[in-house]
Coordinates of C-alpha atoms in Angstrom, one line a residue:
X18 CA -6.0 11.6 18.9
X19 CA -9.4 12.9 18.7
X20 CA -8.4 14.3 14.8
X21 CA -8.7 18.0 16.1
X22 CA -5.6 18.6 14.0
X23 CA -6.1 22.7 13.8
X24 CA -6.5 22.8 17.8
X25 CA -3.4 20.8 18.1
X26 CA -1.5 22.7 15.3
X27 CA -1.9 25.7 17.5
X28 CA -0.6 24.1 20.8
X29 CA 2.4 22.6 19.3
X30 CA 3.3 25.5 17.7
X31 CA 3.2 27.4 21.2
X32 CA 5.2 24.5 22.6
X33 CA 7.7 24.5 20.2
X34 CA 8.1 28.3 20.6
X35 CA 8.7 27.7 24.2
X36 CA 11.2 25.0 23.4
X37 CA 13.1 26.4 20.7
X38 CA 16.3 27.7 22.3
X39 CA 16.2 24.2 23.8
X40 CA 18.0 20.8 22.2
X41 CA 15.2 18.9 23.4
X42 CA 13.5 15.8 22.3
X43 CA 10.1 17.3 23.2
X44 CA 10.8 19.9 20.5
X45 CA 11.4 17.3 18.0
X46 CA 8.5 15.8 18.9
X47 CA 6.5 18.7 18.5
X48 CA 7.9 19.4 15.1
X49 CA 7.4 15.7 13.9
X50 CA 3.8 16.2 14.8
X51 CA 3.7 19.7 13.3
X52 CA 4.9 18.2 10.2
X53 CA 2.2 15.5 10.0
X54 CA -0.4 18.0 10.5
X55 CA 0.9 20.5 8.0
X56 CA 1.7 18.0 5.0
X57 CA -1.3 17.9 2.8
X58 CA -2.3 18.4 -0.8
X59 CA -0.5 21.6 -1.7
X60 CA 3.0 20.2 -2.5
X61 CA 4.8 23.6 -2.2
X62 CA 3.5 23.4 1.1
X63 CA 4.8 20.0 1.7
X64 CA 8.5 21.1 0.5
X65 CA 8.7 23.7 3.4
X66 CA 7.2 21.2 5.7
X67 CA 9.4 18.7 5.1
X68 CA 12.6 21.2 5.0
X69 CA 11.7 22.6 8.6
X70 CA 11.2 19.1 10.4
X71 CA 14.4 17.6 8.4
X72 CA 16.7 19.6 10.7
X73 CA 14.8 18.1 14.1
X74 CA 15.1 14.4 13.3
X75 CA 18.5 13.4 14.8
X76 CA 16.6 15.0 18.0
X77 CA 14.3 12.1 18.2
X78 CA 14.7 9.1 20.0
X79 CA 16.7 6.4 18.0
X80 CA 13.4 4.3 17.3
X81 CA 11.1 7.3 16.5
X82 CA 14.0 8.6 14.0
X83 CA 12.9 5.3 11.8
X84 CA 9.3 6.2 11.4
X85 CA 10.4 10.0 10.9
X86 CA 12.6 9.2 8.1
X87 CA 10.4 6.9 6.4
X88 CA 7.5 9.6 6.3
X89 CA 10.1 12.3 5.0
X90 CA 11.5 9.8 2.1
X91 CA 7.5 9.4 1.3
X92 CA 6.8 12.9 1.0
X93 CA 9.9 13.6 -1.0
X94 CA 9.1 10.8 -3.0
X95 CA 5.8 12.3 -3.9
X96 CA 7.6 15.5 -4.9
X97 CA 9.9 13.6 -6.9
X98 CA 12.8 15.0 -5.4
X99 CA 15.0 11.8 -5.9
X100 CA 17.9 13.3 -4.2
X101 CA 16.4 13.7 -0.8
X102 CA 14.5 10.2 -1.1
X103 CA 17.9 8.6 -1.5
X104 CA 19.6 10.5 1.6
X105 CA 16.4 9.4 4.2
X106 CA 16.4 6.1 2.7
X107 CA 20.4 5.4 3.6
X108 CA 20.2 7.4 6.8
X109 CA 16.8 4.7 7.8
X110 CA 18.5 1.9 6.4
X111 CA 21.7 2.7 8.4
X112 CA 20.0 3.5 11.7
X113 CA 17.5 0.4 11.4
X114 CA 20.3 -2.2 11.1
X115 CA 22.0 -0.8 14.0
X116 CA 18.6 -1.1 16.3
X117 CA 18.1 -4.4 14.5
X118 CA 21.3 -5.7 15.7
X119 CA 20.8 -4.4 18.9
X120 CA 17.5 -6.0 19.4
X121 CA 18.7 -9.3 18.8
X122 CA 22.0 -9.0 20.7
X123 CA 21.0 -7.5 23.6
X124 CA 17.3 -9.1 24.0
X125 CA 16.3 -6.3 26.8
X126 CA 12.7 -5.7 27.8
X127 CA 13.3 -2.1 27.4
X128 CA 14.8 -2.2 23.8
X129 CA 11.5 -4.6 23.3
X130 CA 9.2 -2.1 24.2
X131 CA 10.6 0.9 22.5
X132 CA 10.2 -1.2 19.6
X133 CA 6.8 -1.4 19.8
X134 CA 6.4 2.3 19.2
X135 CA 7.1 1.4 15.5
X136 CA 4.3 1.4 13.0
X137 CA 5.9 -1.6 11.5
X138 CA 8.2 -4.5 12.6
X139 CA 11.8 -3.2 12.7
X140 CA 13.3 -5.4 9.7
X141 CA 10.9 -3.3 7.4
X142 CA 13.1 -0.1 7.9
X143 CA 15.7 -2.1 6.0
X144 CA 14.3 -3.7 3.4
X145 CA 11.5 -0.4 2.8
X146 CA 15.1 1.5 2.5
X147 CA 16.1 -0.6 -0.3
X148 CA 12.8 -0.8 -2.3
X149 CA 13.2 3.5 -2.0
X150 CA 16.7 3.3 -3.5
X151 CA 15.4 1.2 -6.4
X152 CA 12.6 3.7 -6.9
X153 CA 15.4 6.2 -6.9
X154 CA 17.7 4.2 -9.6
X155 CA 14.1 3.9 -11.9
X156 CA 13.6 7.4 -11.9
X157 CA 17.2 8.1 -12.9
X158 CA 16.8 5.3 -15.5
X159 CA 19.6 3.2 -14.1
X160 CA 17.6 -0.3 -14.0
X161 CA 20.5 -2.3 -13.6
X162 CA 21.2 -0.8 -10.2
X163 CA 17.5 -0.7 -9.5
X164 CA 17.3 -4.6 -9.8
X165 CA 20.2 -4.9 -7.3
X166 CA 18.3 -3.1 -4.8
X167 CA 15.2 -5.1 -6.0
X168 CA 17.2 -8.8 -5.3
X169 CA 18.4 -7.1 -1.9
X170 CA 14.4 -6.7 -0.5
X171 CA 13.3 -9.9 -2.0
X172 CA 16.1 -11.9 0.1
X173 CA 14.8 -11.8 3.6
X174 CA 16.2 -15.0 4.9
X175 CA 18.0 -13.2 7.5
X176 CA 14.7 -11.8 9.3
X177 CA 14.8 -13.5 12.8
X178 CA 11.1 -13.1 13.7
X179 CA 8.2 -15.6 12.6
X180 CA 5.3 -13.9 14.0
X181 CA 2.3 -13.2 11.8
X182 CA 3.0 -9.7 11.3
X183 CA 6.7 -10.3 10.0
X184 CA 5.3 -13.0 7.4
X185 CA 2.4 -10.6 6.2
X186 CA 5.4 -8.0 5.5
X187 CA 7.7 -10.8 4.1
X188 CA 5.0 -11.9 1.5
X189 CA 4.3 -8.3 0.7
X190 CA 8.0 -7.6 -0.2
X191 CA 8.1 -10.5 -2.1
X192 CA 5.2 -9.7 -4.4
X193 CA 6.7 -6.3 -4.7
X194 CA 10.0 -7.9 -5.7
X195 CA 8.5 -10.3 -8.3
X196 CA 6.5 -7.5 -9.9
X197 CA 9.4 -4.7 -9.6
X198 CA 11.9 -7.2 -11.5
X199 CA 9.5 -7.2 -14.4
X200 CA 8.9 -3.5 -14.0
X201 CA 12.6 -2.8 -14.3
X202 CA 13.0 -5.1 -17.5
X203 CA 9.8 -3.3 -19.0
X204 CA 11.1 0.2 -18.4
X205 CA 14.6 -1.0 -19.9
X206 CA 12.6 -1.8 -23.3
X207 CA 12.1 -5.2 -22.8
X208 CA 8.8 -5.6 -24.8
X209 CA 8.2 -9.2 -23.9
X210 CA 8.3 -8.3 -20.0
X211 CA 5.4 -6.1 -20.9
X212 CA 3.2 -8.8 -21.3
X213 CA 4.7 -11.1 -18.6
X214 CA 4.0 -7.9 -16.1
X215 CA 0.4 -7.8 -17.4
X216 CA -0.2 -11.7 -16.6
X217 CA 1.4 -11.2 -13.3
X218 CA -0.7 -8.0 -12.1
X219 CA -3.9 -9.7 -13.5
X220 CA -3.4 -12.8 -11.6
X221 CA -3.0 -11.3 -8.3
X222 CA -6.1 -11.9 -6.1
X223 CA -5.8 -8.9 -3.8
X224 CA -4.7 -5.9 -5.4
X225 CA -5.3 -2.4 -4.0
X226 CA -6.0 0.7 -5.7
X227 CA -2.8 2.0 -4.8
X228 CA -1.3 -1.0 -6.4
X229 CA -3.2 -0.9 -9.7
X230 CA -2.5 3.0 -10.0
X231 CA 1.1 2.1 -9.6
X232 CA 0.9 -0.9 -12.1
X233 CA -1.3 0.8 -14.7
X234 CA 1.4 3.7 -14.2
X235 CA 4.5 1.4 -15.1
X236 CA 2.5 0.4 -18.1
X237 CA 1.9 3.4 -19.5
X238 CA 5.2 5.2 -19.0
X239 CA 6.8 2.3 -21.0
X240 CA 4.0 2.4 -23.6
X241 CA 4.5 6.1 -24.2
X242 CA 8.3 5.8 -23.9
X243 CA 8.8 3.3 -26.8
X244 CA 5.5 4.2 -28.6
X245 CA 3.9 0.9 -28.2
X246 CA 0.1 -0.1 -28.9
X247 CA -1.8 -1.2 -25.6
X248 CA -5.7 -1.0 -26.4
X249 CA -5.5 -4.3 -25.7
X250 CA -4.5 -4.2 -22.4
X251 CA -6.3 -0.8 -21.6
X252 CA -9.3 -3.0 -22.7
X253 CA -8.7 -5.5 -20.4
X254 CA -8.2 -3.1 -17.3
X255 CA -11.1 -0.8 -18.3
X256 CA -12.9 -1.1 -15.1
X257 CA -9.8 -0.3 -13.2
X258 CA -8.9 2.7 -15.1
X259 CA -12.8 4.3 -14.8
X260 CA -12.8 3.3 -11.1
X261 CA -9.2 4.8 -10.5
X262 CA -10.8 8.3 -11.8
X263 CA -12.7 8.4 -8.4
X264 CA -9.6 9.1 -6.0
X265 CA -9.9 7.5 -2.7
X266 CA -9.1 8.5 0.7
X267 CA -6.1 7.1 2.2
X268 CA -4.7 7.2 5.8
X269 CA -0.9 7.6 6.1
X270 CA 2.0 9.7 4.8
X271 CA 2.6 7.2 2.0
X272 CA -1.0 6.9 0.6
X273 CA -1.9 10.2 1.0
X274 CA 0.9 11.8 -1.0
X275 CA 2.5 9.3 -3.2
X276 CA -0.5 7.7 -4.4
X277 CA -2.3 10.9 -5.5
X278 CA 0.6 12.1 -7.4
X279 CA 0.5 8.7 -9.3
X280 CA -3.2 9.0 -9.9
X281 CA -2.3 12.5 -11.3
X282 CA 0.6 11.0 -13.6
X283 CA -1.4 8.2 -14.6
X284 CA -3.8 10.5 -16.0
X285 CA -1.2 12.5 -17.9
X286 CA 0.2 9.3 -19.4
X287 CA -3.3 7.9 -20.3
X288 CA -4.0 11.5 -21.8
X289 CA -0.8 11.4 -23.9
X290 CA -1.2 8.1 -25.1
X291 CA -4.7 8.5 -26.3
X292 CA -4.3 12.0 -27.9
X293 CA -1.0 10.8 -29.9
X294 CA -3.4 8.2 -31.0
X295 CA -6.3 10.4 -32.1
X296 CA -8.7 9.0 -29.3
X297 CA -9.2 12.3 -28.6
X298 CA -12.6 11.9 -26.2
X299 CA -10.8 9.7 -23.7
X300 CA -7.7 11.8 -24.2
X301 CA -9.2 14.8 -23.1
X302 CA -11.1 13.2 -20.2
X303 CA -8.0 11.9 -18.7
X304 CA -6.1 15.2 -19.5
X305 CA -8.8 17.1 -17.4
X306 CA -8.6 14.9 -14.7
X307 CA -4.8 15.1 -14.4
X308 CA -4.8 18.8 -14.7
X309 CA -7.4 19.5 -11.9
X310 CA -5.3 16.5 -9.7
X311 CA -2.4 18.7 -10.3
X312 CA -3.6 21.9 -9.7
X313 CA -4.9 20.7 -6.4
X314 CA -1.3 19.3 -5.7
X315 CA -0.2 22.7 -6.4
X316 CA 2.3 21.0 -8.9
X317 CA 2.9 23.8 -11.4
X318 CA 5.6 21.6 -13.4
X319 CA 3.1 19.2 -14.7
X320 CA 0.2 21.7 -14.6
X321 CA 1.7 23.3 -17.2
X322 CA 2.5 20.0 -19.2
X323 CA -1.2 19.3 -19.2
X324 CA -1.8 22.8 -20.6
X325 CA 0.6 22.2 -23.0
X326 CA -0.9 19.2 -24.1
X327 CA -4.1 20.8 -24.1
X328 CA -3.0 23.3 -26.3
X329 CA -1.5 21.0 -28.8
X330 CA -4.8 19.0 -29.7
X331 CA -7.3 22.1 -28.8
X332 CA -8.3 21.6 -32.5
X333 CA -9.6 18.3 -31.7
X334 CA -11.6 19.1 -28.5
X335 CA -15.3 19.1 -28.4
X336 CA -17.3 22.1 -27.3
X337 CA -18.4 21.2 -24.1
X338 CA -14.6 20.1 -22.8
X339 CA -13.5 23.0 -24.2
X340 CA -15.9 25.2 -22.0
X341 CA -15.1 23.0 -18.8
X342 CA -11.7 23.8 -19.7
X343 CA -12.0 27.6 -19.9
X344 CA -14.0 27.8 -16.9
X345 CA -11.6 25.7 -15.1
X346 CA -8.5 28.0 -15.9
X347 CA -10.7 31.3 -15.3
X348 CA -11.3 29.8 -11.7
X349 CA -7.4 28.9 -11.3
X350 CA -6.8 32.6 -12.2
X351 CA -9.1 33.9 -9.6
X352 CA -7.6 31.9 -7.0
X353 CA -4.4 32.9 -7.9
X354 CA -5.8 36.5 -7.7
X355 CA -7.2 35.9 -4.1
X356 CA -4.1 34.2 -2.8
X357 CA -1.5 36.9 -4.1
X358 CA -4.0 39.9 -3.1
X359 CA -3.7 41.1 -6.6
X360 CA -6.2 43.4 -7.6
X361 CA -8.6 42.7 -10.3
X362 CA -9.7 45.6 -12.4
X363 CA -12.7 44.2 -13.8
X364 CA -15.9 45.8 -13.3

């Protein structure tokens, strides 16, 4: 609670060690908090943290399981492990539906009190599961199925609550659904949907940085897939693109891990677009940003993609950028030597 995570980590590890042979809820809570502390910038570390914690989810209280599954799904989403995202989302939806039904059938004070532990209204775990499943289908290029999930979380007439927090979340899902219907048409090759999407996101008055990076990433993925000229669109959102190079700080599992990966991916897609069109200064600027970001995330796959793209256009890089690139690659190599304990034989 005081933000002293390193100290908390040691204490939770000690409790977990004592409890390791017990099938206890206390052990599961320790593992949940260890997971929350361990998850960070390093995506390879996040894979291990998620795999360890996943085995303990079922030992948590039924209500606590909903946030645990949500957090696991978001970490797996940042890692682009879509089979695991799908698995966590389906488990979360089934458990949330049971809890939501019990809440409105029993109407007990005990159930209402336990529901207050949740970070979101209970119905959100049902609808967010559909949103996650839609993102899985998008990643697998199954846009028709993604649309069906999108229509599902757009239809919230079944929600019984009417309080202000509920209305806030309903409004968010309606906004996301409208945008994502266009996104699925966009990614399936409907060129007309591109400009409908641009007008829709341009008219939104309360767009956050995390919304904007997702929106621009959708545009650039479609642009590069279908080789479309979007210079006019990039000019329109030039201020947003430049400001997004300064990665803001976030405070939950989704915004700490899904969004940074999207920032890095957007940099790569912008670099790909500009370099293929001969705009080398802009292209290398975004490529260097993406490469540094993927190194921070310890995402080897996209880090190598960035290097391959750099080498492909090396002949067009200015001397200052080439020097910065070589210095950065040397730093990466030295960090790897230190990390793995290899001997540096240079004098």
